[in-house]
Amino acid sequence: MQLKTIVLAVGLMGATALTGCSTIGLSYSTASYNSVVDAGYVIPAVPRMKVPPQYLRQEVNYDGGEAAGTIIVDTKAKYLYYVLGGGKAMRYGIGVGKEGFEWAGTARVAMKREWPTWTPPREMIQRQPVLAKFRDGMDPGITNPLGARALYLFNKGGDTGYRLHGTPEWWSIGKAMSSGCIRLMNQDIIDLYNRAQVGAKVIVR
């Protein structure tokens, strides 16, 4: 058992080394994933014990050189970091794009929306014609694919089409299942939304 613990710790250290973040000295996550009522919508509780502990929201050490307020997405390790400053970052577990839908680069948060409307891209409707009924937008709600919050990513070419957004599908965190967007548990996207500013730099690796 002791050997397994050591191996797990080494694996976590290796996964975070790529982004200049370290799990050394972090506290166990005390983040709340209880059910909450937000803008009249009931967000279900997340069963913490069923989520791998590394994907729960927690503060970690950070020495990557990016300024406070920067968002770093590590698609391989399935982590999103919000740089706090003072050698710290808030780390969130994420779900990423499935094979063929991956992306990387630098963008900025151009807009933030609470309980956003979701409009499937034309290419998605072509792949899944059943989504045509939402071509003018799907109303906000707990089943909306963007969840409780969305941060819209733009670059020099304009709207990238990619979002940082919420999802009620907590079981998808740590996996590659989306059409390219970065998903967080609804409780986590609300936390990130409250921290991140419009104009924030976003680095996706």
CSV table of C-alpha atoms in Angstrom, one decimal:
chain,number,residue,atom,x,y,z
A,1,MET,CA,0.0,0.0,0.0
A,2,GLN,CA,2.8,2.4,0.8
A,3,LEU,CA,4.5,1.7,-2.5
A,4,LYS,CA,1.2,2.5,-4.4
A,5,THR,CA,0.9,5.8,-2.5
A,6,ILE,CA,4.5,6.8,-3.5
A,7,VAL,CA,3.9,5.9,-7.1
A,8,LEU,CA,0.7,8.0,-7.2
A,9,ALA,CA,2.4,10.9,-5.7
A,10,VAL,CA,5.3,10.7,-8.2
A,11,GLY,CA,2.7,10.5,-11.1
A,12,LEU,CA,0.9,13.6,-9.9
A,13,MET,CA,4.1,15.6,-9.6
A,14,GLY,CA,5.1,14.6,-13.2
A,15,ALA,CA,1.7,15.6,-14.6
A,16,THR,CA,1.9,19.1,-13.1
A,17,ALA,CA,5.5,19.7,-13.9
A,18,LEU,CA,4.6,20.6,-17.5
A,19,THR,CA,2.7,23.7,-16.5
A,20,GLY,CA,5.1,24.9,-13.8
A,21,CYS,CA,2.6,23.9,-11.1
A,22,SER,CA,3.4,21.6,-8.2
A,23,THR,CA,1.2,19.5,-5.9
A,24,ILE,CA,3.9,19.5,-3.2
A,25,GLY,CA,2.5,20.9,0.0
A,26,LEU,CA,-1.1,21.3,-1.2
A,27,SER,CA,-3.9,20.8,1.2
A,28,TYR,CA,-6.7,18.3,0.5
A,29,SER,CA,-9.6,19.9,-1.3
A,30,THR,CA,-12.2,21.4,0.9
A,31,ALA,CA,-14.2,22.8,-2.0
A,32,SER,CA,-18.0,22.5,-1.6
A,33,TYR,CA,-19.9,20.5,-4.2
A,34,ASN,CA,-23.2,20.6,-2.5
A,35,SER,CA,-26.4,21.3,-4.3
A,36,VAL,CA,-27.1,25.1,-4.7
A,37,VAL,CA,-29.8,27.3,-6.1
A,38,ASP,CA,-28.4,29.8,-8.5
A,39,ALA,CA,-30.6,32.3,-10.4
A,40,GLY,CA,-33.6,30.0,-9.8
A,41,TYR,CA,-31.9,26.9,-11.1
A,42,VAL,CA,-31.1,24.0,-8.9
A,43,ILE,CA,-27.6,22.7,-9.4
A,44,PRO,CA,-27.3,19.1,-8.2
A,45,ALA,CA,-24.7,18.0,-5.7
A,46,VAL,CA,-21.6,16.3,-7.1
A,47,PRO,CA,-20.8,13.0,-5.3
A,48,ARG,CA,-17.2,14.0,-4.2
A,49,MET,CA,-16.3,10.5,-3.3
A,50,LYS,CA,-16.8,9.3,-6.9
A,51,VAL,CA,-14.6,12.1,-8.4
A,52,PRO,CA,-10.9,11.2,-8.5
A,53,PRO,CA,-9.4,13.5,-5.8
A,54,GLN,CA,-6.9,15.2,-8.1
A,55,TYR,CA,-9.8,16.6,-10.1
A,56,LEU,CA,-11.4,18.4,-7.1
A,57,ARG,CA,-10.8,22.1,-6.9
A,58,GLN,CA,-7.8,22.9,-4.8
A,59,GLU,CA,-5.0,25.4,-4.3
A,60,VAL,CA,-1.5,24.3,-5.5
A,61,ASN,CA,1.9,25.8,-5.7
A,62,TYR,CA,2.7,27.6,-9.0
A,63,ASP,CA,6.1,28.8,-10.3
A,64,GLY,CA,5.4,29.1,-14.1
A,65,GLY,CA,6.0,32.8,-14.5
A,66,GLU,CA,2.6,33.8,-15.7
A,67,ALA,CA,0.9,36.8,-14.1
A,68,ALA,CA,-1.9,36.6,-11.6
A,69,GLY,CA,-5.3,36.3,-13.4
A,70,THR,CA,-3.9,34.1,-16.2
A,71,ILE,CA,-5.7,30.9,-17.0
A,72,ILE,CA,-3.7,27.8,-18.1
A,73,VAL,CA,-5.3,24.7,-19.5
A,74,ASP,CA,-3.3,21.5,-19.5
A,75,THR,CA,-5.2,19.3,-21.8
A,76,LYS,CA,-3.0,16.2,-21.3
A,77,ALA,CA,-3.3,16.2,-17.5
A,78,LYS,CA,-6.9,17.4,-17.6
A,79,TYR,CA,-6.3,20.4,-15.3
A,80,LEU,CA,-7.1,24.1,-15.5
A,81,TYR,CA,-5.1,26.5,-13.4
A,82,TYR,CA,-6.1,30.0,-12.4
A,83,VAL,CA,-3.0,31.9,-11.4
A,84,LEU,CA,-3.5,33.5,-8.0
A,85,GLY,CA,-0.1,35.1,-7.6
A,86,GLY,CA,2.3,34.7,-4.7
A,87,GLY,CA,3.4,31.4,-6.0
A,88,LYS,CA,-0.1,29.9,-5.9
A,89,ALA,CA,-2.8,28.8,-8.4
A,90,MET,CA,-6.3,27.4,-8.1
A,91,ARG,CA,-6.5,24.1,-9.9
A,92,TYR,CA,-9.7,22.6,-11.4
A,93,GLY,CA,-10.3,19.2,-13.0
A,94,ILE,CA,-11.6,19.5,-16.6
A,95,GLY,CA,-13.0,17.5,-19.5
A,96,VAL,CA,-11.4,18.2,-22.9
A,97,GLY,CA,-12.0,17.6,-26.6
A,98,LYS,CA,-12.2,14.1,-27.9
A,99,GLU,CA,-9.9,12.8,-30.6
A,100,GLY,CA,-10.1,15.0,-33.6
A,101,PHE,CA,-11.5,18.0,-31.7
A,102,GLU,CA,-8.3,19.0,-29.7
A,103,TRP,CA,-7.0,22.5,-29.9
A,104,ALA,CA,-4.2,24.6,-28.4
A,105,GLY,CA,-3.0,28.2,-28.4
A,106,THR,CA,-3.4,31.5,-26.7
A,107,ALA,CA,-6.6,33.4,-26.4
A,108,ARG,CA,-8.4,35.8,-24.1
A,109,VAL,CA,-11.7,35.9,-22.2
A,110,ALA,CA,-13.8,38.2,-24.4
A,111,MET,CA,-17.1,37.7,-22.6
A,112,LYS,CA,-18.6,36.1,-19.6
A,113,ARG,CA,-22.2,34.8,-19.3
A,114,GLU,CA,-24.3,33.4,-16.5
A,115,TRP,CA,-26.7,30.7,-17.6
A,116,PRO,CA,-25.8,31.2,-21.2
A,117,THR,CA,-27.8,30.3,-24.3
A,118,TRP,CA,-26.1,27.5,-26.4
A,119,THR,CA,-26.1,27.6,-30.1
A,120,PRO,CA,-24.6,24.6,-31.8
A,121,PRO,CA,-22.2,25.4,-34.6
A,122,ARG,CA,-23.3,24.6,-38.2
A,123,GLU,CA,-20.7,21.8,-38.4
A,124,MET,CA,-22.1,20.2,-35.3
A,125,ILE,CA,-25.7,20.3,-36.7
A,126,GLN,CA,-24.4,18.7,-39.9
A,127,ARG,CA,-22.9,15.8,-37.8
A,128,GLN,CA,-26.0,15.6,-35.6
A,129,PRO,CA,-29.1,16.8,-37.5
A,130,VAL,CA,-31.3,16.4,-34.4
A,131,LEU,CA,-29.6,19.5,-33.1
A,132,ALA,CA,-31.2,21.6,-35.9
A,133,LYS,CA,-34.0,22.6,-33.6
A,134,PHE,CA,-31.4,24.6,-31.6
A,135,ARG,CA,-30.0,26.5,-34.5
A,136,ASP,CA,-31.4,29.7,-33.0
A,137,GLY,CA,-30.2,28.8,-29.5
A,138,MET,CA,-31.1,26.5,-26.7
A,139,ASP,CA,-32.6,28.2,-23.6
A,140,PRO,CA,-30.5,28.3,-20.4
A,141,GLY,CA,-31.1,25.6,-17.9
A,142,ILE,CA,-29.5,22.7,-16.1
A,143,THR,CA,-29.5,20.5,-19.2
A,144,ASN,CA,-28.0,23.2,-21.4
A,145,PRO,CA,-24.5,22.0,-22.6
A,146,LEU,CA,-22.9,25.2,-21.4
A,147,GLY,CA,-24.1,24.8,-17.8
A,148,ALA,CA,-24.2,27.5,-15.3
A,149,ARG,CA,-21.5,29.8,-16.7
A,150,ALA,CA,-19.4,30.3,-19.8
A,151,LEU,CA,-16.3,32.2,-20.6
A,152,TYR,CA,-16.0,32.9,-24.4
A,153,LEU,CA,-12.5,32.7,-25.9
A,154,PHE,CA,-11.3,35.0,-28.7
A,155,ASN,CA,-8.0,35.5,-30.4
A,156,LYS,CA,-6.6,37.9,-33.1
A,157,GLY,CA,-8.9,36.2,-35.6
A,158,GLY,CA,-12.0,36.8,-33.5
A,159,ASP,CA,-14.2,34.2,-31.8
A,160,THR,CA,-12.4,30.9,-31.6
A,161,GLY,CA,-15.7,29.1,-31.1
A,162,TYR,CA,-14.3,27.5,-27.9
A,163,ARG,CA,-15.6,28.1,-24.4
A,164,LEU,CA,-14.7,27.4,-20.8
A,165,HIS,CA,-18.1,26.2,-19.4
A,166,GLY,CA,-20.0,24.3,-16.9
A,167,THR,CA,-21.5,20.8,-17.1
A,168,PRO,CA,-23.7,18.7,-14.9
A,169,GLU,CA,-21.8,15.6,-16.2
A,170,TRP,CA,-19.3,15.4,-13.4
A,171,TRP,CA,-18.3,11.9,-14.5
A,172,SER,CA,-16.8,13.4,-17.7
A,173,ILE,CA,-14.2,15.3,-15.8
A,174,GLY,CA,-10.7,13.9,-16.5
A,175,LYS,CA,-11.9,12.5,-19.8
A,176,ALA,CA,-11.8,13.6,-23.5
A,177,MET,CA,-15.4,13.7,-24.5
A,178,SER,CA,-16.3,17.2,-25.7
A,179,SER,CA,-16.3,18.8,-29.1
A,180,GLY,CA,-13.3,20.9,-28.2
A,181,CYS,CA,-14.6,23.1,-25.4
A,182,ILE,CA,-13.2,22.9,-21.9
A,183,ARG,CA,-15.8,21.8,-19.4
A,184,LEU,CA,-15.7,22.1,-15.6
A,185,MET,CA,-18.2,20.9,-13.0
A,186,ASN,CA,-20.9,23.6,-12.5
A,187,GLN,CA,-19.7,24.4,-9.0
A,188,ASP,CA,-16.2,24.9,-10.3
A,189,ILE,CA,-17.1,27.1,-13.3
A,190,ILE,CA,-19.0,29.4,-10.9
A,191,ASP,CA,-15.8,29.7,-8.8
A,192,LEU,CA,-13.7,30.3,-11.9
A,193,TYR,CA,-16.2,32.8,-13.3
A,194,ASN,CA,-16.1,34.8,-10.1
A,195,ARG,CA,-12.3,35.0,-10.2
A,196,ALA,CA,-11.6,35.5,-13.9
A,197,GLN,CA,-11.8,38.9,-15.6
A,198,VAL,CA,-12.8,39.9,-19.1
A,199,GLY,CA,-9.6,40.3,-21.0
A,200,ALA,CA,-7.8,37.5,-19.0
A,201,LYS,CA,-5.1,35.6,-20.9
A,202,VAL,CA,-5.8,32.0,-21.6
A,203,ILE,CA,-3.1,29.5,-22.6
A,204,VAL,CA,-4.2,26.1,-23.8
A,205,ARG,CA,-1.5,23.4,-24.1
